[in-house]
């Protein structure tokens, strides 16, 4: 055959490689979930604070579709569900617990730095890739949902939802908003030009600066445009920020009102504030804020106000002991350690004041890539202060409420997501057992898919472990 001499001839001389290929294909999307029937489970109910023995859980399409006492028929009959055989799992040896919820993490503070400051000042692209490891580690810790309080993007939420990378469900608020000289201002003190202030972006993957009502409106709207589900602001000083005093009040009430109004008008869940002091909490509430992060120095009166206004509290207590112990004692600056001692001491009383006043207290850790082990250590710290059922409630139903997913996450009821753990120990009796991952956490399921397992007969469909 003679060689072709024109493009028209070439087009007719060849055949298309795959004419039916869907160009919009996302090849990483997993197939539909296998239907499961968990038999004779010891179902952990964090709302009632009890274990329901001998329970069947029917899972299909990533949801819990039926919860009922296990019957003889459950054990003997073969079931099909939407054309698939239902796989039965004998759960009689395990406590089946809802997947855990951490309401305060930073997925964009990543591995590879000897200091906390370095962990969140990598080039943005580097941080994005490395954050995949942080997310993987959180899921491996038993956290099937996290709320990021500064740094995560909609891409993190989508990538984990679609199982492009293994990770928990991510509720994100974009970069946290800070005034100049506030907790989110990472500009070096010697930097006169404040060069990194251009476009309102501080020199950090975690923070964004805005000053004055117009900039606050714009920054809040920009975060919402990028798919934020909540917004985070800073209303008092912090440990990691060099020059702001703990007792400093950050943003004016008018600036806070601007941000909380945008959040409300654009359909966000709430605005939450980094804040340590009681005065800072009152200042935040005056600006319409409905969540407080850390809150260590809260007093009984302020706790009462939070309870009346329905303001959530997310303490992060483990951090304060962690940064005093090797190897993390090199993580903070000497001045950071001085501030840490003050808030660490107050935090032990603060969480009790909040629980006693009836505040909805959530589980938070401030976990980053290099501090992944701290995420479950928070259970050990809280176990020394509060009863186990209270702490489990914080890490399940209270967290679900704060992210606007009550009844869908944090408990295993009909219609909730099939996010669950198989545990050897009852967390209602020993909440600190959740820190002993290797001996206690036998299986993690997220969205009806096994993502980690130490049980030979149950292999992970989407593995969240490093090896
Ligand atoms: Zn934080």
Short mmCIF file of C-alpha atoms and ligand atoms in Angstrom, two decimals:
data_model
loop_
_atom_site.label_atom_id
_atom_site.label_comp_id
_atom_site.label_asym_id
_atom_site.label_seq_id
_atom_site.Cartn_x
_atom_site.Cartn_y
_atom_site.Cartn_z
CA UNK A 1 0.00 0.00 0.00
CA UNK A 2 1.25 3.47 -0.89
CA UNK A 3 2.20 5.75 2.00
CA UNK A 4 -0.44 8.38 2.93
CA UNK A 5 0.30 11.92 1.78
CA UNK A 6 -2.41 13.96 3.53
CA UNK A 7 -4.06 14.27 6.95
CA UNK A 8 -7.45 13.35 5.41
CA UNK A 9 -5.98 10.12 4.04
CA UNK A 10 -4.33 9.37 7.41
CA UNK A 11 -7.63 9.74 9.30
CA UNK A 12 -9.38 7.24 7.04
CA UNK A 13 -6.41 4.85 7.04
CA UNK A 14 -6.34 4.24 10.82
CA UNK A 15 -8.90 3.02 13.34
CA UNK A 16 -9.67 4.77 16.66
CA UNK A 17 -7.90 3.11 19.65
CA UNK A 18 -10.97 3.09 21.90
CA UNK A 19 -13.98 5.01 20.61
CA UNK A 20 -16.10 4.31 23.70
CA UNK A 21 -13.56 5.60 26.26
CA UNK A 22 -15.11 8.11 28.69
CA UNK A 23 -12.77 11.10 28.58
CA UNK A 24 -14.13 12.34 31.94
CA UNK A 25 -13.23 8.98 33.55
CA UNK A 26 -11.73 9.07 37.06
CA UNK A 27 -9.94 5.73 37.01
CA UNK A 28 -9.17 5.80 40.75
CA UNK A 29 -12.85 5.60 41.75
CA UNK A 30 -13.45 2.31 43.53
CA UNK A 31 -16.28 -0.03 42.55
CA UNK A 32 -19.55 -0.07 44.52
CA UNK A 33 -19.14 -1.20 48.12
CA UNK A 34 -19.56 -4.88 48.95
CA UNK A 35 -22.62 -5.50 51.12
CA UNK A 36 -21.73 -6.86 54.57
CA UNK A 37 -23.67 -8.37 57.44
CA UNK A 38 -21.85 -8.03 60.75
CA UNK A 39 -23.12 -10.70 63.12
CA UNK A 40 -23.34 -10.75 66.91
CA UNK A 41 -21.43 -7.48 67.21
CA UNK A 42 -20.89 -5.75 70.54
CA UNK A 43 -22.18 -2.47 69.18
CA UNK A 44 -20.79 0.59 70.96
CA UNK A 45 -23.47 3.27 71.33
CA UNK A 46 -21.73 6.52 72.35
CA UNK A 47 -25.02 8.44 72.60
CA UNK A 48 -26.49 6.14 75.27
CA UNK A 49 -23.07 5.17 76.64
CA UNK A 50 -23.83 1.44 76.41
CA UNK A 51 -22.86 -1.66 74.41
CA UNK A 52 -25.64 -3.53 72.57
CA UNK A 53 -24.54 -7.17 72.55
CA UNK A 54 -25.57 -9.64 69.83
CA UNK A 55 -26.29 -6.99 67.21
CA UNK A 56 -26.48 -7.38 63.44
CA UNK A 57 -25.40 -4.50 61.23
CA UNK A 58 -26.28 -4.69 57.56
CA UNK A 59 -24.02 -2.44 55.47
CA UNK A 60 -24.63 -1.60 51.81
CA UNK A 61 -23.60 1.23 49.51
CA UNK A 62 -21.36 2.67 52.21
CA UNK A 63 -24.25 3.08 54.66
CA UNK A 64 -25.71 1.27 57.64
CA UNK A 65 -29.06 0.02 56.35
CA UNK A 66 -30.24 -2.10 59.27
CA UNK A 67 -29.35 -2.44 62.95
CA UNK A 68 -31.15 -5.20 64.87
CA UNK A 69 -30.54 -8.09 67.26
CA UNK A 70 -28.87 -10.99 65.44
CA UNK A 71 -31.43 -13.69 64.57
CA UNK A 72 -31.10 -17.37 63.65
CA UNK A 73 -32.06 -16.39 60.12
CA UNK A 74 -29.18 -13.86 59.96
CA UNK A 75 -26.81 -16.71 60.81
CA UNK A 76 -28.18 -19.41 58.51
CA UNK A 77 -29.62 -17.72 55.42
CA UNK A 78 -27.60 -16.47 52.45
CA UNK A 79 -28.64 -12.98 51.43
CA UNK A 80 -28.24 -11.01 48.25
CA UNK A 81 -28.28 -7.23 48.12
CA UNK A 82 -28.59 -5.32 44.83
CA UNK A 83 -27.41 -8.42 42.95
CA UNK A 84 -24.38 -9.07 45.18
CA UNK A 85 -23.91 -11.82 47.77
CA UNK A 86 -23.83 -10.34 51.26
CA UNK A 87 -20.54 -11.14 53.00
CA UNK A 88 -21.07 -12.21 56.60
CA UNK A 89 -18.54 -11.24 59.24
CA UNK A 90 -18.54 -12.81 62.68
CA UNK A 91 -18.08 -9.73 64.88
CA UNK A 92 -18.77 -11.50 68.19
CA UNK A 93 -15.19 -11.04 69.43
CA UNK A 94 -15.13 -7.30 68.80
CA UNK A 95 -16.51 -4.03 70.03
CA UNK A 96 -17.86 -2.34 66.91
CA UNK A 97 -17.37 1.37 67.43
CA UNK A 98 -18.22 4.32 65.19
CA UNK A 99 -15.20 5.75 63.36
CA UNK A 100 -13.52 8.50 65.38
CA UNK A 101 -13.79 12.23 64.64
CA UNK A 102 -10.93 14.65 65.27
CA UNK A 103 -12.23 18.23 65.12
CA UNK A 104 -8.83 19.95 65.11
CA UNK A 105 -6.07 18.84 62.73
CA UNK A 106 -3.72 20.45 60.22
CA UNK A 107 -3.18 18.14 57.27
CA UNK A 108 -0.97 20.71 55.52
CA UNK A 109 1.60 20.73 58.35
CA UNK A 110 3.69 17.87 57.02
CA UNK A 111 6.63 15.55 57.66
CA UNK A 112 10.23 16.55 56.99
CA UNK A 113 11.03 19.39 59.40
CA UNK A 114 12.63 19.44 62.85
CA UNK A 115 10.48 22.39 63.98
CA UNK A 116 6.76 23.03 64.09
CA UNK A 117 7.27 26.24 62.14
CA UNK A 118 9.07 24.31 59.40
CA UNK A 119 6.25 21.77 59.18
CA UNK A 120 3.89 24.37 57.77
CA UNK A 121 6.26 26.48 55.69
CA UNK A 122 7.19 24.04 52.93
CA UNK A 123 6.41 25.10 49.38
CA UNK A 124 2.68 24.67 48.88
CA UNK A 125 3.05 21.96 46.23
CA UNK A 126 5.39 19.98 48.50
CA UNK A 127 2.92 20.27 51.36
CA UNK A 128 0.03 19.10 49.18
CA UNK A 129 1.83 15.90 48.18
CA UNK A 130 3.18 15.19 51.65
CA UNK A 131 -0.23 15.77 53.22
CA UNK A 132 -1.27 12.47 51.62
CA UNK A 133 0.93 10.78 54.22
CA UNK A 134 -0.66 12.75 57.05
CA UNK A 135 -4.14 11.76 55.90
CA UNK A 136 -3.14 8.11 55.55
CA UNK A 137 -1.77 8.11 59.09
CA UNK A 138 -4.93 9.66 60.54
CA UNK A 139 -7.12 6.98 58.97
CA UNK A 140 -4.72 4.33 60.23
CA UNK A 141 -5.18 5.82 63.73
CA UNK A 142 -8.92 5.05 63.52
CA UNK A 143 -10.07 8.56 62.57
CA UNK A 144 -12.54 8.27 59.71
CA UNK A 145 -13.43 11.99 59.88
CA UNK A 146 -11.26 15.03 60.53
CA UNK A 147 -12.03 18.72 60.61
CA UNK A 148 -9.09 20.77 59.41
CA UNK A 149 -8.64 24.08 61.21
CA UNK A 150 -6.24 25.76 58.86
CA UNK A 151 -4.61 24.69 55.62
CA UNK A 152 -6.65 21.93 53.97
CA UNK A 153 -8.31 22.53 50.63
CA UNK A 154 -11.33 21.18 48.80
CA UNK A 155 -8.87 18.97 46.89
CA UNK A 156 -8.06 17.12 50.13
CA UNK A 157 -11.77 16.55 50.77
CA UNK A 158 -12.37 15.30 47.23
CA UNK A 159 -9.25 13.13 47.03
CA UNK A 160 -10.14 11.22 50.20
CA UNK A 161 -13.84 11.02 49.38
CA UNK A 162 -13.01 9.43 46.02
CA UNK A 163 -10.26 7.20 47.50
CA UNK A 164 -7.65 8.78 45.21
CA UNK A 165 -5.58 8.71 48.39
CA UNK A 166 -6.46 6.87 51.60
CA UNK A 167 -7.64 9.25 54.29
CA UNK A 168 -10.51 10.28 56.53
CA UNK A 169 -13.43 12.41 55.42
CA UNK A 170 -12.05 15.95 55.47
CA UNK A 171 -14.14 18.93 56.54
CA UNK A 172 -12.10 21.95 55.54
CA UNK A 173 -12.21 25.69 56.11
CA UNK A 174 -9.25 26.70 53.95
CA UNK A 175 -6.57 28.90 55.49
CA UNK A 176 -7.33 30.30 58.92
CA UNK A 177 -7.97 34.03 58.99
CA UNK A 178 -5.80 36.24 61.15
CA UNK A 179 -5.16 39.91 61.62
CA UNK A 180 -1.67 41.28 61.00
CA UNK A 181 0.36 40.41 64.09
CA UNK A 182 -2.15 37.73 65.06
CA UNK A 183 -1.72 33.99 65.62
CA UNK A 184 -1.90 33.28 61.89
CA UNK A 185 0.69 35.89 60.88
CA UNK A 186 3.82 33.95 60.14
CA UNK A 187 5.89 36.81 58.78
CA UNK A 188 9.35 37.06 60.34
CA UNK A 189 9.69 39.94 62.83
CA UNK A 190 12.62 41.45 60.92
CA UNK A 191 10.59 41.65 57.74
CA UNK A 192 9.70 45.35 57.34
CA UNK A 193 8.13 45.05 53.95
CA UNK A 194 5.71 42.37 55.07
CA UNK A 195 6.27 41.15 51.53
CA UNK A 196 4.24 38.01 51.95
CA UNK A 197 1.20 40.11 52.76
CA UNK A 198 0.50 40.57 49.06
CA UNK A 199 -2.79 38.99 48.01
CA UNK A 200 -3.56 38.65 51.70
CA UNK A 201 -1.65 35.39 51.90
CA UNK A 202 0.69 35.01 54.85
CA UNK A 203 3.88 33.05 54.38
CA UNK A 204 2.28 29.83 55.51
CA UNK A 205 0.17 27.01 54.20
CA UNK A 206 -2.09 27.49 57.19
CA UNK A 207 -2.91 31.18 57.50
CA UNK A 208 -4.23 34.17 55.59
CA UNK A 209 -4.14 37.77 56.78
CA UNK A 210 -6.98 40.26 56.59
CA UNK A 211 -7.35 43.64 58.30
CA UNK A 212 -10.43 45.84 58.38
CA UNK A 213 -14.00 44.90 57.54
CA UNK A 214 -13.63 45.01 53.71
CA UNK A 215 -10.62 42.65 53.74
CA UNK A 216 -12.34 40.35 56.24
CA UNK A 217 -15.42 40.16 54.01
CA UNK A 218 -13.27 39.42 50.99
CA UNK A 219 -11.09 36.79 52.69
CA UNK A 220 -14.12 35.02 54.17
CA UNK A 221 -15.91 35.04 50.82
CA UNK A 222 -12.78 33.77 49.08
CA UNK A 223 -12.53 30.82 51.49
CA UNK A 224 -16.22 30.06 50.96
CA UNK A 225 -15.70 30.29 47.18
CA UNK A 226 -13.04 27.60 47.56
CA UNK A 227 -15.58 25.27 49.16
CA UNK A 228 -14.93 25.90 52.86
CA UNK A 229 -17.47 24.21 55.12
CA UNK A 230 -16.54 26.34 58.13
CA UNK A 231 -14.22 29.28 58.73
CA UNK A 232 -11.46 29.58 61.31
CA UNK A 233 -10.32 32.84 62.85
CA UNK A 234 -7.82 33.72 65.57
CA UNK A 235 -9.10 35.83 68.49
CA UNK A 236 -6.28 35.44 71.01
CA UNK A 237 -2.54 34.86 70.98
CA UNK A 238 -1.00 31.45 70.39
CA UNK A 239 1.96 29.28 71.31
CA UNK A 240 3.51 28.82 67.88
CA UNK A 241 3.28 32.51 66.95
CA UNK A 242 6.33 34.41 68.13
CA UNK A 243 5.26 37.86 69.27
CA UNK A 244 1.54 37.82 70.06
CA UNK A 245 0.75 37.71 73.75
CA UNK A 246 -1.63 34.97 74.88
CA UNK A 247 -4.01 37.56 76.33
CA UNK A 248 -4.02 39.73 73.18
CA UNK A 249 -7.45 40.23 71.63
CA UNK A 250 -7.35 39.69 67.89
CA UNK A 251 -9.72 41.16 65.29
CA UNK A 252 -12.30 43.75 66.28
CA UNK A 253 -15.88 42.68 66.96
CA UNK A 254 -16.85 44.38 63.66
CA UNK A 255 -14.26 42.34 61.75
CA UNK A 256 -15.49 39.13 63.39
CA UNK A 257 -19.10 40.03 62.61
CA UNK A 258 -18.12 40.52 58.97
CA UNK A 259 -16.62 37.03 58.82
CA UNK A 260 -19.45 35.30 60.71
CA UNK A 261 -22.05 37.06 58.52
CA UNK A 262 -20.35 35.79 55.34
CA UNK A 263 -20.24 32.27 56.75
CA UNK A 264 -23.93 32.36 57.62
CA UNK A 265 -25.03 33.96 54.36
CA UNK A 266 -22.98 31.59 52.23
CA UNK A 267 -24.18 28.44 54.01
CA UNK A 268 -21.18 27.54 56.16
CA UNK A 269 -21.65 25.49 59.33
CA UNK A 270 -19.98 27.95 61.72
CA UNK A 271 -16.99 30.14 62.39
CA UNK A 272 -14.60 28.73 64.96
CA UNK A 273 -11.91 30.67 66.78
CA UNK A 274 -8.42 29.83 67.93
CA UNK A 275 -8.55 31.23 71.45
CA UNK A 276 -7.01 30.49 74.85
CA UNK A 277 -8.37 33.11 77.23
CA UNK A 278 -11.83 33.62 78.75
CA UNK A 279 -11.84 37.23 77.54
CA UNK A 280 -10.93 36.08 74.02
CA UNK A 281 -13.81 33.60 74.09
CA UNK A 282 -16.29 36.32 75.08
CA UNK A 283 -14.85 38.58 72.38
CA UNK A 284 -15.30 35.82 69.78
CA UNK A 285 -18.89 35.12 70.89
CA UNK A 286 -19.69 38.86 70.65
CA UNK A 287 -18.57 38.64 67.01
CA UNK A 288 -20.91 35.72 66.26
CA UNK A 289 -18.36 32.91 66.55
CA UNK A 290 -19.90 29.49 67.43
CA UNK A 291 -16.83 27.34 68.03
CA UNK A 292 -13.79 27.74 70.26
CA UNK A 293 -10.50 25.90 69.62
CA UNK A 294 -8.25 25.12 72.63
CA UNK A 295 -10.08 27.40 75.12
CA UNK A 296 -7.75 26.31 77.91
CA UNK A 297 -8.21 29.35 80.16
CA UNK A 298 -12.02 29.24 80.14
CA UNK A 299 -13.66 30.01 83.52
CA UNK A 300 -17.00 28.65 84.82
CA UNK A 301 -18.92 31.85 83.89
CA UNK A 302 -17.64 31.80 80.32
CA UNK A 303 -18.42 28.08 80.08
CA UNK A 304 -21.98 28.94 81.14
CA UNK A 305 -22.19 31.56 78.38
CA UNK A 306 -20.93 29.04 75.81
CA UNK A 307 -23.54 26.50 76.89
CA UNK A 308 -26.33 29.11 76.67
CA UNK A 309 -25.25 30.22 73.20
CA UNK A 310 -24.67 26.69 71.90
CA UNK A 311 -20.97 27.35 71.28
CA UNK A 312 -18.79 24.24 70.75
CA UNK A 313 -15.46 23.76 72.53
CA UNK A 314 -12.63 21.75 70.98
CA UNK A 315 -9.74 21.43 73.47
CA UNK A 316 -6.34 20.09 72.34
CA UNK A 317 -4.66 18.95 75.54
CA UNK A 318 -2.11 16.31 74.54
CA UNK A 319 -0.09 18.89 72.66
CA UNK A 320 0.92 20.63 75.87
CA UNK A 321 2.53 17.58 77.46
CA UNK A 322 3.89 16.37 74.14
CA UNK A 323 6.02 19.42 73.44
CA UNK A 324 7.74 19.02 76.80
CA UNK A 325 8.85 15.44 76.03
CA UNK A 326 11.59 14.19 73.67
CA UNK A 327 11.81 14.34 70.72
CA UNK A 328 9.11 16.99 70.49
CA UNK A 329 10.70 19.26 73.12
CA UNK A 330 12.80 20.72 70.29
CA UNK A 331 9.67 21.46 68.28
CA UNK A 332 8.79 24.74 70.00
CA UNK A 333 10.85 27.87 70.68
CA UNK A 334 11.76 28.69 74.34
CA UNK A 335 9.09 31.39 74.36
CA UNK A 336 6.57 28.93 72.93
CA UNK A 337 7.39 26.54 75.80
CA UNK A 338 6.83 29.32 78.34
CA UNK A 339 3.36 30.02 76.92
CA UNK A 340 2.74 26.28 76.71
CA UNK A 341 3.25 25.80 80.44
CA UNK A 342 0.61 28.46 81.22
CA UNK A 343 -2.11 27.10 78.94
CA UNK A 344 -1.26 23.44 79.58
CA UNK A 345 -1.93 23.84 83.27
CA UNK A 346 -5.18 25.76 82.73
CA UNK A 347 -6.49 23.29 80.14
CA UNK A 348 -6.95 20.49 82.68
CA UNK A 349 -9.46 22.64 84.60
CA UNK A 350 -10.95 24.23 81.47
CA UNK A 351 -12.31 21.03 79.93
CA UNK A 352 -13.98 20.14 83.26
CA UNK A 353 -15.59 23.60 83.53
CA UNK A 354 -16.99 23.13 80.03
CA UNK A 355 -18.33 19.60 80.62
CA UNK A 356 -19.91 20.70 83.93
CA UNK A 357 -21.64 23.67 82.26
CA UNK A 358 -23.08 21.42 79.53
CA UNK A 359 -20.99 22.76 76.64
CA UNK A 360 -20.75 20.44 73.62
CA UNK A 361 -17.09 19.50 73.95
CA UNK A 362 -15.36 17.89 70.96
CA UNK A 363 -12.20 15.85 70.53
CA UNK A 364 -9.33 17.80 68.98
CA UNK A 365 -5.61 17.25 68.80
CA UNK A 366 -3.83 19.77 66.55
CA UNK A 367 -2.28 16.73 64.86
CA UNK A 368 0.18 17.33 62.03
CA UNK A 369 2.30 14.91 59.96
CA UNK A 370 5.19 14.69 62.43
CA UNK A 371 2.84 14.46 65.44
CA UNK A 372 0.56 11.68 64.17
CA UNK A 373 1.20 9.64 67.32
CA UNK A 374 -0.27 12.49 69.36
CA UNK A 375 -3.67 11.98 67.78
CA UNK A 376 -4.60 8.97 69.89
CA UNK A 377 -2.47 10.08 72.87
CA UNK A 378 -5.13 12.74 73.49
CA UNK A 379 -7.33 9.84 74.66
CA UNK A 380 -4.75 9.00 77.33
CA UNK A 381 -4.66 12.61 78.51
CA UNK A 382 -8.47 12.98 78.60
CA UNK A 383 -8.80 9.59 80.36
CA UNK A 384 -6.97 11.14 83.33
CA UNK A 385 -9.49 14.00 83.55
CA UNK A 386 -12.92 12.70 82.44
CA UNK A 387 -14.86 9.41 82.45
CA UNK A 388 -14.45 7.24 79.33
CA UNK A 389 -18.07 7.59 78.08
CA UNK A 390 -17.74 11.40 78.09
CA UNK A 391 -14.52 11.28 76.06
CA UNK A 392 -15.96 8.81 73.55
CA UNK A 393 -18.96 11.10 73.08
CA UNK A 394 -16.57 13.98 72.36
CA UNK A 395 -14.78 11.94 69.67
CA UNK A 396 -17.99 10.71 68.00
CA UNK A 397 -21.45 12.30 68.29
CA UNK A 398 -20.24 15.72 69.49
CA UNK A 399 -17.78 16.00 66.61
CA UNK A 400 -20.48 14.93 64.16
CA UNK A 401 -22.73 17.68 65.49
CA UNK A 402 -20.05 20.32 65.02
CA UNK A 403 -19.41 19.37 61.38
CA UNK A 404 -23.17 19.38 60.72
CA UNK A 405 -23.44 15.58 60.31
CA UNK A 406 -25.45 14.54 63.35
CA UNK A 407 -26.98 11.10 62.82
CA UNK A 408 -24.76 10.51 59.76
CA UNK A 409 -21.37 10.24 61.45
CA UNK A 410 -20.20 9.39 64.97
CA UNK A 411 -22.80 6.68 65.58
CA UNK A 412 -23.91 3.49 63.85
CA UNK A 413 -27.62 3.88 63.25
CA UNK A 414 -29.81 3.26 60.23
CA UNK A 415 -28.87 5.77 57.54
CA UNK A 416 -25.45 6.64 58.96
CA UNK A 417 -22.23 6.14 57.03
CA UNK A 418 -20.54 2.76 57.47
CA UNK A 419 -17.46 4.25 59.16
CA UNK A 420 -16.51 1.86 61.94
CA UNK A 421 -13.79 0.20 63.98
CA UNK A 422 -13.36 -3.34 65.32
CA UNK A 423 -11.81 -3.05 68.78
CA UNK A 424 -10.62 -5.66 71.27
CA UNK A 425 -11.37 -3.39 74.25
CA UNK A 426 -14.56 -1.59 75.21
CA UNK A 427 -13.81 2.15 74.80
CA UNK A 428 -16.67 3.01 77.19
CA UNK A 429 -14.69 1.26 79.94
CA UNK A 430 -11.16 2.23 78.92
CA UNK A 431 -10.95 5.16 76.50
CA UNK A 432 -7.14 5.14 76.73
CA UNK A 433 -7.19 1.75 74.96
CA UNK A 434 -7.76 3.71 71.72
CA UNK A 435 -4.12 4.78 72.00
CA UNK A 436 -2.92 1.16 71.93
CA UNK A 437 -3.49 0.76 68.23
CA UNK A 438 -1.48 -2.39 67.52
CA UNK A 439 -3.09 -4.48 70.23
CA UNK A 440 -6.59 -2.97 70.11
CA UNK A 441 -7.54 -1.57 66.69
CA UNK A 442 -8.23 -4.67 64.62
CA UNK A 443 -10.06 -3.22 61.65
CA UNK A 444 -10.99 0.17 60.19
CA UNK A 445 -13.83 0.58 57.72
CA UNK A 446 -14.57 3.88 56.01
CA UNK A 447 -17.52 4.41 53.71
CA UNK A 448 -18.29 0.68 53.85
CA UNK A 449 -14.77 -0.30 52.70
CA UNK A 450 -12.13 -2.06 54.79
CA UNK A 451 -9.09 0.24 54.82
CA UNK A 452 -7.00 -1.42 57.52
CA UNK A 453 -7.13 -4.87 59.08
CA UNK A 454 -5.21 -7.07 61.48
CA UNK A 455 -7.77 -9.84 61.01
CA UNK A 456 -6.55 -12.50 58.56
CA UNK A 457 -9.94 -13.18 57.01
CA UNK A 458 -10.64 -9.50 56.33
CA UNK A 459 -8.29 -7.98 53.80
CA UNK A 460 -8.28 -4.24 53.14
CA UNK A 461 -9.90 -3.18 49.93
CA UNK A 462 -8.12 0.19 50.06
CA UNK A 463 -5.12 0.01 52.33
CA UNK A 464 -4.29 3.03 54.49
CA UNK A 465 -1.12 1.54 55.94
CA UNK A 466 2.34 2.48 54.70
CA UNK A 467 3.46 -1.07 53.85
ZN1 LIG B 1 -4.39 24.32 65.35
#
